[in-house]
Amino acid sequence: MRVPSFLLCLVGSLAASLSPKSLDEDAARSFMKDYDVEASERCNRNALASWAYENGLNKENSQAASGENLSPTLYRKEAWKNVTSFDWEEFRDPELKRLFKLLSILGTAALPDEKYTRLGELQNQMIDIYSMATICDHKDRSRCNLTLEPDLERKMASVRDADELQWIWEQWREATGKKMREIFSEFVDLSNEAAKANEFPDMGAMWRHRFETDSFEEEMAEMWETVRPLYEQLHSYVRRNLREKYGEDKVSADGPIPAHLLGNMWAQDWSNLNDLLQPCKGKPSLDITPALREQNYTAEKMFRLSEEFYTSLGLSPMPETFWNLSIIEKPKDRTIVCHASAMDFCDSKDFRIKQCTDVTMENFVTVHHEMGHVQYYIQYKDQHIAFRKGANP
């Protein structure tokens, strides 16, 4: 009797699934060594393409970045099959076991190739909208070339007219978030699909998994309850001062604080309101912006001072390539992604920062933040590629 072909396939699949996984740690080490070399090379090409795109927002660079982004993913998918062929949870070598654990979750690469490519396209579309958006000036509606950095960030920090601040806040979201809404919705759907392919209920669960604790949400809730009494007092203090400045018709006595009045486009930081909130009038200011400008600080001088801070702690000076290849001021000849970021080019020698630096205290802090990333990159540069990231988010 002839056995139907689908039964032969089923039996073969069952046999493969029942076959013992390898416990050969020498073979596992050899695999990880090869993976480190190949994945690093592909990561480097991907990073170069991403850098070119973020520092020259155009269709050609976007397509190149999307195409190069697929290369590490395809390799990761192939490597994942090898990872799952080992019984790595029974390995005795803790470092080897850790490497396999980190690579056992495929992430967004678990999507089919066309959907993974689509995910990258959606992300680039949102980057384009965010980075290229401009709005009109509140006082001169014919001037419609105000960009987030530095124009709107400066205004949010310094303007003390409630109507103008509300105009800036609303117009920026009209020019960005509103245009991203449908794109972001599709992005979320694909992200959740990727999470389910990794056996998580949604992307949020996959993100939380990286903290490696089953009680993460409870721990965060407990932490919030710990700081809540202080936060509520600070919130009340800020709200009272803003009500005195703008009036009860703008700021209620017991409700939330209008987001556009907090000195920052995302209401994430109140430090720009120091002139309104300083509790002890006449005392030295914490805002070093005037001092930076009086002492003729430039973007490079801020970065050099940050480097001096880290070397004073015994950490590494920046390599010459950092100073030659980083972009620390907003170019005048093209549109770039101005959001400050540090990048590791996966070759153990090329590390860069991209920042449209403004001479302010806020940017001064950001410079130190981004330089801290590069210090981390330098310290882990000789580690396996799977270890070249933070221990958790």
Short mmCIF file of N, CA, C and O in Angstrom, two decimals, residues 234-355:
data_model
loop_
_atom_site.label_atom_id
_atom_site.label_comp_id
_atom_site.label_asym_id
_atom_site.label_seq_id
_atom_site.Cartn_x
_atom_site.Cartn_y
_atom_site.Cartn_z
N LEU A 234 5.27 68.15 44.62
CA LEU A 234 5.94 68.92 43.57
C LEU A 234 4.94 69.39 42.52
O LEU A 234 4.98 70.54 42.06
N HIS A 235 4.04 68.49 42.13
CA HIS A 235 3.03 68.82 41.13
C HIS A 235 2.16 69.97 41.62
O HIS A 235 1.87 70.92 40.87
N SER A 236 1.77 69.91 42.86
CA SER A 236 0.92 70.95 43.43
C SER A 236 1.66 72.29 43.49
O SER A 236 1.10 73.35 43.19
N TYR A 237 2.94 72.22 43.83
CA TYR A 237 3.77 73.44 43.89
C TYR A 237 3.90 74.08 42.50
O TYR A 237 3.73 75.29 42.34
N VAL A 238 4.18 73.25 41.51
CA VAL A 238 4.31 73.75 40.13
C VAL A 238 2.99 74.33 39.65
O VAL A 238 2.93 75.42 39.06
N ARG A 239 1.91 73.60 39.91
CA ARG A 239 0.58 74.06 39.46
C ARG A 239 0.23 75.42 40.09
O ARG A 239 -0.29 76.31 39.41
N ARG A 240 0.52 75.59 41.38
CA ARG A 240 0.21 76.86 42.04
C ARG A 240 0.99 78.01 41.42
O ARG A 240 0.43 79.08 41.15
N ASN A 241 2.29 77.79 41.19
CA ASN A 241 3.10 78.85 40.59
C ASN A 241 2.64 79.20 39.19
O ASN A 241 2.64 80.37 38.79
N LEU A 242 2.26 78.18 38.41
CA LEU A 242 1.79 78.44 37.04
C LEU A 242 0.42 79.13 37.06
O LEU A 242 0.12 79.95 36.18
N ARG A 243 -0.39 78.81 38.05
CA ARG A 243 -1.70 79.48 38.16
C ARG A 243 -1.50 80.96 38.49
O ARG A 243 -2.20 81.83 37.97
N GLU A 244 -0.51 81.24 39.35
CA GLU A 244 -0.20 82.64 39.67
C GLU A 244 0.32 83.39 38.45
O GLU A 244 0.04 84.58 38.28
N LYS A 245 1.05 82.69 37.59
CA LYS A 245 1.60 83.32 36.39
C LYS A 245 0.55 83.52 35.31
O LYS A 245 0.45 84.61 34.71
N TYR A 246 -0.23 82.47 35.03
CA TYR A 246 -1.12 82.50 33.87
C TYR A 246 -2.60 82.73 34.20
O TYR A 246 -3.40 82.97 33.30
N GLY A 247 -2.97 82.63 35.47
CA GLY A 247 -4.35 82.86 35.85
C GLY A 247 -5.15 81.58 35.97
O GLY A 247 -4.81 80.55 35.39
N GLU A 248 -6.24 81.65 36.75
CA GLU A 248 -7.05 80.46 37.02
C GLU A 248 -7.80 79.98 35.80
O GLU A 248 -8.25 78.83 35.76
N ASP A 249 -8.00 80.85 34.79
CA ASP A 249 -8.68 80.41 33.57
C ASP A 249 -7.77 79.52 32.73
O ASP A 249 -8.25 78.76 31.86
N LYS A 250 -6.45 79.57 32.97
CA LYS A 250 -5.50 78.73 32.23
C LYS A 250 -5.07 77.50 33.02
O LYS A 250 -4.82 76.44 32.44
N VAL A 251 -4.97 77.65 34.33
CA VAL A 251 -4.50 76.56 35.19
C VAL A 251 -5.47 76.41 36.37
O VAL A 251 -5.61 77.34 37.17
N SER A 252 -6.13 75.27 36.47
CA SER A 252 -7.10 75.06 37.54
C SER A 252 -6.41 74.86 38.89
O SER A 252 -5.21 74.59 38.95
N ALA A 253 -7.20 74.97 39.95
CA ALA A 253 -6.64 74.85 41.29
C ALA A 253 -6.37 73.40 41.69
O ALA A 253 -5.54 73.14 42.56
N ASP A 254 -7.06 72.46 41.07
CA ASP A 254 -6.93 71.06 41.52
C ASP A 254 -6.89 70.04 40.40
O ASP A 254 -6.95 68.84 40.64
N GLY A 255 -6.76 70.48 39.16
CA GLY A 255 -6.74 69.54 38.03
C GLY A 255 -5.33 69.31 37.51
O GLY A 255 -4.34 69.71 38.13
N PRO A 256 -5.21 68.65 36.39
CA PRO A 256 -3.89 68.44 35.77
C PRO A 256 -3.31 69.75 35.26
O PRO A 256 -4.04 70.71 35.01
N ILE A 257 -2.00 69.78 35.12
CA ILE A 257 -1.31 70.96 34.58
C ILE A 257 -1.35 70.87 33.06
O ILE A 257 -0.99 69.83 32.49
N PRO A 258 -1.78 71.92 32.36
CA PRO A 258 -1.74 71.89 30.89
C PRO A 258 -0.33 71.59 30.39
O PRO A 258 0.64 72.25 30.79
N ALA A 259 -0.22 70.59 29.52
CA ALA A 259 1.10 70.10 29.10
C ALA A 259 1.95 71.17 28.44
O ALA A 259 3.17 71.19 28.60
N HIS A 260 1.31 72.10 27.73
CA HIS A 260 2.09 73.07 26.97
C HIS A 260 2.74 74.14 27.85
O HIS A 260 3.57 74.92 27.37
N LEU A 261 2.42 74.16 29.14
CA LEU A 261 2.97 75.19 30.03
C LEU A 261 4.18 74.71 30.81
O LEU A 261 4.70 75.45 31.65
N LEU A 262 4.66 73.50 30.54
CA LEU A 262 5.71 72.91 31.38
C LEU A 262 7.13 73.09 30.84
O LEU A 262 8.07 72.46 31.32
N GLY A 263 7.29 73.91 29.80
CA GLY A 263 8.64 74.28 29.38
C GLY A 263 9.33 73.29 28.46
O GLY A 263 10.52 73.45 28.17
N ASN A 264 8.60 72.28 28.00
CA ASN A 264 9.21 71.21 27.23
C ASN A 264 8.14 70.64 26.31
O ASN A 264 6.98 70.51 26.72
N MET A 265 8.49 70.29 25.08
CA MET A 265 7.50 69.85 24.10
C MET A 265 6.73 68.61 24.55
O MET A 265 5.61 68.37 24.12
N TRP A 266 7.34 67.82 25.42
CA TRP A 266 6.69 66.57 25.86
C TRP A 266 6.32 66.59 27.33
O TRP A 266 5.97 65.56 27.90
N ALA A 267 6.42 67.76 27.98
CA ALA A 267 6.08 67.90 29.40
C ALA A 267 6.84 66.90 30.25
O ALA A 267 6.34 66.42 31.26
N GLN A 268 8.07 66.58 29.84
CA GLN A 268 8.83 65.54 30.52
C GLN A 268 9.85 66.10 31.50
O GLN A 268 10.48 65.35 32.24
N ASP A 269 10.00 67.43 31.53
CA ASP A 269 11.06 68.03 32.32
C ASP A 269 10.63 69.46 32.66
O ASP A 269 10.24 70.22 31.78
N TRP A 270 10.67 69.80 33.94
CA TRP A 270 10.24 71.13 34.38
C TRP A 270 11.40 72.11 34.56
O TRP A 270 11.20 73.25 34.97
N SER A 271 12.62 71.68 34.27
CA SER A 271 13.79 72.51 34.61
C SER A 271 13.81 73.84 33.86
O SER A 271 14.40 74.82 34.34
N ASN A 272 13.17 73.91 32.69
CA ASN A 272 13.16 75.17 31.95
C ASN A 272 12.27 76.23 32.58
O ASN A 272 12.25 77.39 32.14
N LEU A 273 11.52 75.84 33.60
CA LEU A 273 10.64 76.79 34.30
C LEU A 273 11.30 77.34 35.56
O LEU A 273 10.61 77.85 36.46
N ASN A 274 12.61 77.24 35.63
CA ASN A 274 13.31 77.64 36.85
C ASN A 274 12.99 79.08 37.26
O ASN A 274 12.86 79.39 38.44
N ASP A 275 12.82 79.97 36.27
CA ASP A 275 12.53 81.37 36.60
C ASP A 275 11.18 81.54 37.28
O ASP A 275 10.97 82.48 38.04
N LEU A 276 10.24 80.60 37.01
CA LEU A 276 8.92 80.67 37.63
C LEU A 276 8.83 79.85 38.90
O LEU A 276 7.98 80.12 39.76
N LEU A 277 9.66 78.84 39.02
CA LEU A 277 9.51 77.87 40.11
C LEU A 277 10.55 77.98 41.20
O LEU A 277 10.40 77.34 42.25
N GLN A 278 11.60 78.75 40.99
CA GLN A 278 12.68 78.82 41.97
C GLN A 278 12.13 79.21 43.35
O GLN A 278 11.54 80.28 43.50
N PRO A 279 12.31 78.34 44.33
CA PRO A 279 11.69 78.60 45.64
C PRO A 279 12.37 79.72 46.43
O PRO A 279 11.72 80.39 47.22
N CYS A 280 13.66 79.90 46.24
CA CYS A 280 14.39 80.90 47.02
C CYS A 280 14.88 81.99 46.08
O CYS A 280 15.96 81.88 45.48
N LYS A 281 14.09 83.02 45.92
CA LYS A 281 14.43 84.09 44.98
C LYS A 281 15.73 84.78 45.39
O LYS A 281 16.00 84.98 46.57
N GLY A 282 16.51 85.12 44.39
CA GLY A 282 17.74 85.84 44.66
C GLY A 282 18.94 84.95 44.90
O GLY A 282 20.07 85.43 44.96
N LYS A 283 18.72 83.64 45.06
CA LYS A 283 19.83 82.71 45.24
C LYS A 283 20.44 82.38 43.88
O LYS A 283 19.81 82.58 42.84
N PRO A 284 21.69 81.88 43.86
CA PRO A 284 22.31 81.53 42.57
C PRO A 284 21.44 80.56 41.77
O PRO A 284 20.85 79.63 42.34
N SER A 285 21.37 80.78 40.48
CA SER A 285 20.53 79.95 39.62
C SER A 285 21.20 78.62 39.31
O SER A 285 22.43 78.53 39.18
N LEU A 286 20.38 77.58 39.16
CA LEU A 286 20.89 76.28 38.73
C LEU A 286 21.06 76.23 37.22
O LEU A 286 21.69 75.31 36.70
N ASP A 287 20.48 77.19 36.52
CA ASP A 287 20.53 77.18 35.05
C ASP A 287 21.88 77.75 34.59
O ASP A 287 22.16 78.93 34.80
N ILE A 288 22.68 76.90 33.95
CA ILE A 288 24.01 77.34 33.51
C ILE A 288 24.00 77.89 32.09
O ILE A 288 25.06 78.25 31.56
N THR A 289 22.84 77.98 31.45
CA THR A 289 22.78 78.47 30.06
C THR A 289 23.44 79.84 29.91
O THR A 289 24.29 80.03 29.01
N PRO A 290 23.11 80.83 30.77
CA PRO A 290 23.77 82.14 30.61
C PRO A 290 25.29 82.05 30.74
O PRO A 290 26.02 82.70 29.99
N ALA A 291 25.75 81.22 31.68
CA ALA A 291 27.20 81.08 31.88
C ALA A 291 27.87 80.45 30.66
O ALA A 291 28.97 80.86 30.25
N LEU A 292 27.21 79.45 30.06
CA LEU A 292 27.77 78.81 28.87
C LEU A 292 27.94 79.83 27.75
O LEU A 292 28.96 79.85 27.05
N ARG A 293 26.95 80.68 27.59
CA ARG A 293 26.99 81.66 26.50
C ARG A 293 27.96 82.80 26.80
O ARG A 293 28.67 83.28 25.90
N GLU A 294 28.03 83.20 28.06
CA GLU A 294 28.98 84.25 28.44
C GLU A 294 30.42 83.79 28.22
O GLU A 294 31.30 84.59 27.87
N GLN A 295 30.66 82.49 28.42
CA GLN A 295 32.01 81.94 28.26
C GLN A 295 32.26 81.42 26.85
O GLN A 295 33.23 80.72 26.60
N ASN A 296 31.37 81.81 25.92
CA ASN A 296 31.54 81.49 24.49
C ASN A 296 31.67 79.99 24.22
O ASN A 296 32.50 79.57 23.40
N TYR A 297 30.85 79.21 24.91
CA TYR A 297 30.85 77.78 24.63
C TYR A 297 30.26 77.50 23.26
O TYR A 297 29.33 78.18 22.82
N THR A 298 30.84 76.54 22.57
CA THR A 298 30.33 76.04 21.30
C THR A 298 29.93 74.58 21.49
O THR A 298 30.19 73.99 22.54
N ALA A 299 29.34 73.99 20.46
CA ALA A 299 28.99 72.57 20.54
C ALA A 299 30.23 71.73 20.81
O ALA A 299 30.23 70.87 21.70
N GLU A 300 31.32 72.00 20.07
CA GLU A 300 32.52 71.19 20.26
C GLU A 300 33.10 71.38 21.66
O GLU A 300 33.55 70.41 22.28
N LYS A 301 33.06 72.60 22.16
CA LYS A 301 33.61 72.85 23.50
C LYS A 301 32.81 72.08 24.55
O LYS A 301 33.38 71.57 25.53
N MET A 302 31.49 71.98 24.36
CA MET A 302 30.66 71.20 25.28
C MET A 302 31.04 69.73 25.23
O MET A 302 31.15 69.06 26.27
N PHE A 303 31.28 69.21 24.04
CA PHE A 303 31.66 67.81 23.90
C PHE A 303 33.06 67.55 24.46
O PHE A 303 33.31 66.51 25.07
N ARG A 304 33.97 68.49 24.26
CA ARG A 304 35.33 68.33 24.78
C ARG A 304 35.31 68.33 26.32
O ARG A 304 36.05 67.57 26.95
N LEU A 305 34.47 69.17 26.89
CA LEU A 305 34.37 69.21 28.35
C LEU A 305 33.78 67.91 28.88
O LEU A 305 34.20 67.39 29.92
N SER A 306 32.81 67.37 28.13
CA SER A 306 32.22 66.08 28.53
C SER A 306 33.27 64.97 28.47
O SER A 306 33.36 64.13 29.37
N GLU A 307 34.08 64.98 27.41
CA GLU A 307 35.16 63.99 27.31
C GLU A 307 36.11 64.11 28.50
O GLU A 307 36.51 63.10 29.10
N GLU A 308 36.43 65.34 28.88
CA GLU A 308 37.32 65.57 30.01
C GLU A 308 36.71 65.01 31.30
O GLU A 308 37.41 64.45 32.15
N PHE A 309 35.39 65.16 31.44
CA PHE A 309 34.70 64.61 32.62
C PHE A 309 34.90 63.10 32.69
O PHE A 309 35.25 62.56 33.74
N TYR A 310 34.68 62.41 31.58
CA TYR A 310 34.78 60.94 31.59
C TYR A 310 36.22 60.47 31.76
O TYR A 310 36.48 59.49 32.48
N THR A 311 37.17 61.15 31.14
CA THR A 311 38.57 60.73 31.32
C THR A 311 39.03 60.99 32.75
O THR A 311 39.89 60.28 33.26
N SER A 312 38.45 61.99 33.41
CA SER A 312 38.81 62.26 34.81
C SER A 312 38.36 61.12 35.72
O SER A 312 38.87 60.97 36.83
N LEU A 313 37.41 60.32 35.24
CA LEU A 313 36.95 59.15 36.00
C LEU A 313 37.76 57.90 35.65
O LEU A 313 37.48 56.81 36.17
N GLY A 314 38.74 58.06 34.76
CA GLY A 314 39.56 56.93 34.37
C GLY A 314 39.03 56.20 33.15
O GLY A 314 39.53 55.13 32.79
N LEU A 315 38.03 56.78 32.49
CA LEU A 315 37.47 56.16 31.28
C LEU A 315 38.22 56.65 30.05
O LEU A 315 39.17 57.42 30.14
N SER A 316 37.78 56.22 28.89
CA SER A 316 38.58 56.39 27.66
C SER A 316 38.33 57.72 26.96
O SER A 316 37.18 58.20 26.91
N PRO A 317 39.37 58.31 26.38
CA PRO A 317 39.16 59.45 25.49
C PRO A 317 38.49 58.98 24.20
O PRO A 317 38.54 57.80 23.86
N MET A 318 37.85 59.90 23.51
CA MET A 318 37.21 59.55 22.25
C MET A 318 38.27 59.27 21.18
O MET A 318 39.27 60.00 21.09
N PRO A 319 38.07 58.24 20.35
CA PRO A 319 39.01 58.01 19.25
C PRO A 319 38.91 59.14 18.23
O PRO A 319 37.90 59.86 18.16
N GLU A 320 39.94 59.32 17.43
CA GLU A 320 39.96 60.41 16.46
C GLU A 320 38.80 60.30 15.46
O GLU A 320 38.27 61.32 15.00
N THR A 321 38.41 59.07 15.14
CA THR A 321 37.28 58.88 14.22
C THR A 321 36.00 59.50 14.77
O THR A 321 35.14 59.96 14.02
N PHE A 322 35.86 59.49 16.10
CA PHE A 322 34.67 60.09 16.71
C PHE A 322 34.58 61.57 16.33
O PHE A 322 33.52 62.06 15.91
N TRP A 323 35.69 62.29 16.48
CA TRP A 323 35.68 63.72 16.20
C TRP A 323 35.57 64.00 14.70
O TRP A 323 34.98 65.01 14.29
N ASN A 324 36.08 63.11 13.88
CA ASN A 324 36.04 63.32 12.43
C ASN A 324 34.69 62.99 11.81
O ASN A 324 34.29 63.59 10.80
N LEU A 325 33.98 62.03 12.39
CA LEU A 325 32.78 61.50 11.74
C LEU A 325 31.47 61.86 12.44
O LEU A 325 30.41 61.75 11.82
N SER A 326 31.52 62.28 13.69
CA SER A 326 30.29 62.65 14.39
C SER A 326 29.71 63.94 13.80
O SER A 326 30.43 64.75 13.20
N ILE A 327 28.42 64.12 13.98
CA ILE A 327 27.74 65.36 13.59
C ILE A 327 27.17 65.97 14.86
O ILE A 327 26.24 65.43 15.45
N ILE A 328 27.74 67.09 15.30
CA ILE A 328 27.32 67.66 16.58
C ILE A 328 26.66 69.03 16.42
O ILE A 328 26.28 69.64 17.42
N GLU A 329 26.52 69.50 15.18
CA GLU A 329 25.78 70.72 14.91
C GLU A 329 24.84 70.48 13.74
O GLU A 329 25.12 69.67 12.85
N LYS A 330 23.76 71.18 13.71
CA LYS A 330 22.76 71.00 12.66
C LYS A 330 23.32 71.50 11.32
O LYS A 330 23.68 72.67 11.19
N PRO A 331 23.39 70.62 10.30
CA PRO A 331 23.90 71.06 8.99
C PRO A 331 22.95 72.08 8.36
O PRO A 331 21.74 72.04 8.58
N LYS A 332 23.50 72.95 7.57
CA LYS A 332 22.68 73.97 6.90
C LYS A 332 22.27 73.55 5.49
O LYS A 332 21.40 74.19 4.89
N ASP A 333 22.89 72.47 4.98
CA ASP A 333 22.66 72.12 3.58
C ASP A 333 21.71 70.95 3.39
O ASP A 333 21.45 70.54 2.26
N ARG A 334 21.19 70.38 4.48
CA ARG A 334 20.29 69.22 4.34
C ARG A 334 19.49 69.02 5.62
O ARG A 334 19.83 69.56 6.67
N THR A 335 18.43 68.21 5.50
CA THR A 335 17.60 67.87 6.65
C THR A 335 18.08 66.56 7.25
O THR A 335 18.30 65.59 6.52
N ILE A 336 18.26 66.54 8.56
CA ILE A 336 18.69 65.32 9.23
C ILE A 336 17.75 65.01 10.39
O ILE A 336 16.91 65.84 10.77
N VAL A 337 17.90 63.82 10.96
CA VAL A 337 17.17 63.47 12.18
C VAL A 337 17.91 64.15 13.32
O VAL A 337 19.01 63.74 13.70
N CYS A 338 17.32 65.18 13.89
CA CYS A 338 18.03 65.97 14.90
C CYS A 338 17.98 65.34 16.29
O CYS A 338 18.74 65.74 17.17
N HIS A 339 17.10 64.39 16.48
CA HIS A 339 17.03 63.76 17.80
C HIS A 339 18.40 63.18 18.17
O HIS A 339 18.97 62.39 17.43
N ALA A 340 18.92 63.61 19.31
CA ALA A 340 20.27 63.21 19.70
C ALA A 340 20.38 61.70 19.87
O ALA A 340 19.51 61.07 20.48
N SER A 341 21.44 61.12 19.32
CA SER A 341 21.65 59.68 19.46
C SER A 341 23.13 59.35 19.31
O SER A 341 23.88 60.06 18.65
N ALA A 342 23.52 58.26 19.95
CA ALA A 342 24.88 57.72 19.81
C ALA A 342 24.78 56.41 19.06
O ALA A 342 23.81 55.67 19.21
N MET A 343 25.79 56.09 18.26
CA MET A 343 25.74 54.88 17.45
C MET A 343 27.06 54.11 17.51
O MET A 343 28.13 54.70 17.41
N ASP A 344 26.93 52.81 17.69
CA ASP A 344 28.06 51.89 17.63
C ASP A 344 28.03 51.23 16.25
O ASP A 344 27.01 50.65 15.86
N PHE A 345 29.13 51.30 15.51
CA PHE A 345 29.16 50.77 14.15
C PHE A 345 29.65 49.32 14.10
O PHE A 345 30.00 48.82 13.02
N CYS A 346 29.68 48.67 15.25
CA CYS A 346 29.86 47.21 15.33
C CYS A 346 31.21 46.70 14.85
O CYS A 346 31.35 45.50 14.57
N ASP A 347 32.20 47.58 14.73
CA ASP A 347 33.52 47.14 14.26
C ASP A 347 34.60 47.37 15.31
O ASP A 347 35.80 47.30 15.00
N SER A 348 34.20 47.67 16.53
CA SER A 348 35.11 47.86 17.67
C SER A 348 35.99 49.10 17.58
O SER A 348 36.94 49.24 18.35
N LYS A 349 35.69 50.01 16.64
CA LYS A 349 36.53 51.22 16.53
C LYS A 349 35.77 52.47 16.12
O LYS A 349 36.24 53.58 16.36
N ASP A 350 34.59 52.30 15.50
CA ASP A 350 33.85 53.45 14.98
C ASP A 350 32.63 53.71 15.87
O ASP A 350 31.70 52.91 15.93
N PHE A 351 32.66 54.84 16.57
CA PHE A 351 31.56 55.24 17.44
C PHE A 351 31.28 56.72 17.17
O PHE A 351 32.21 57.53 17.11
N ARG A 352 30.00 57.07 17.04
CA ARG A 352 29.68 58.45 16.67
C ARG A 352 28.46 58.95 17.44
O ARG A 352 27.66 58.16 17.95
N ILE A 353 28.32 60.27 17.44
CA ILE A 353 27.13 60.92 18.00
C ILE A 353 26.56 61.85 16.94
O ILE A 353 27.30 62.48 16.18
N LYS A 354 25.25 61.90 16.87
CA LYS A 354 24.54 62.84 16.00
C LYS A 354 23.66 63.69 16.90
O LYS A 354 22.80 63.18 17.60
N GLN A 355 23.91 64.99 16.91
CA GLN A 355 23.13 65.89 17.76
C GLN A 355 23.13 67.29 17.18
O GLN A 355 24.20 67.82 16.83
#
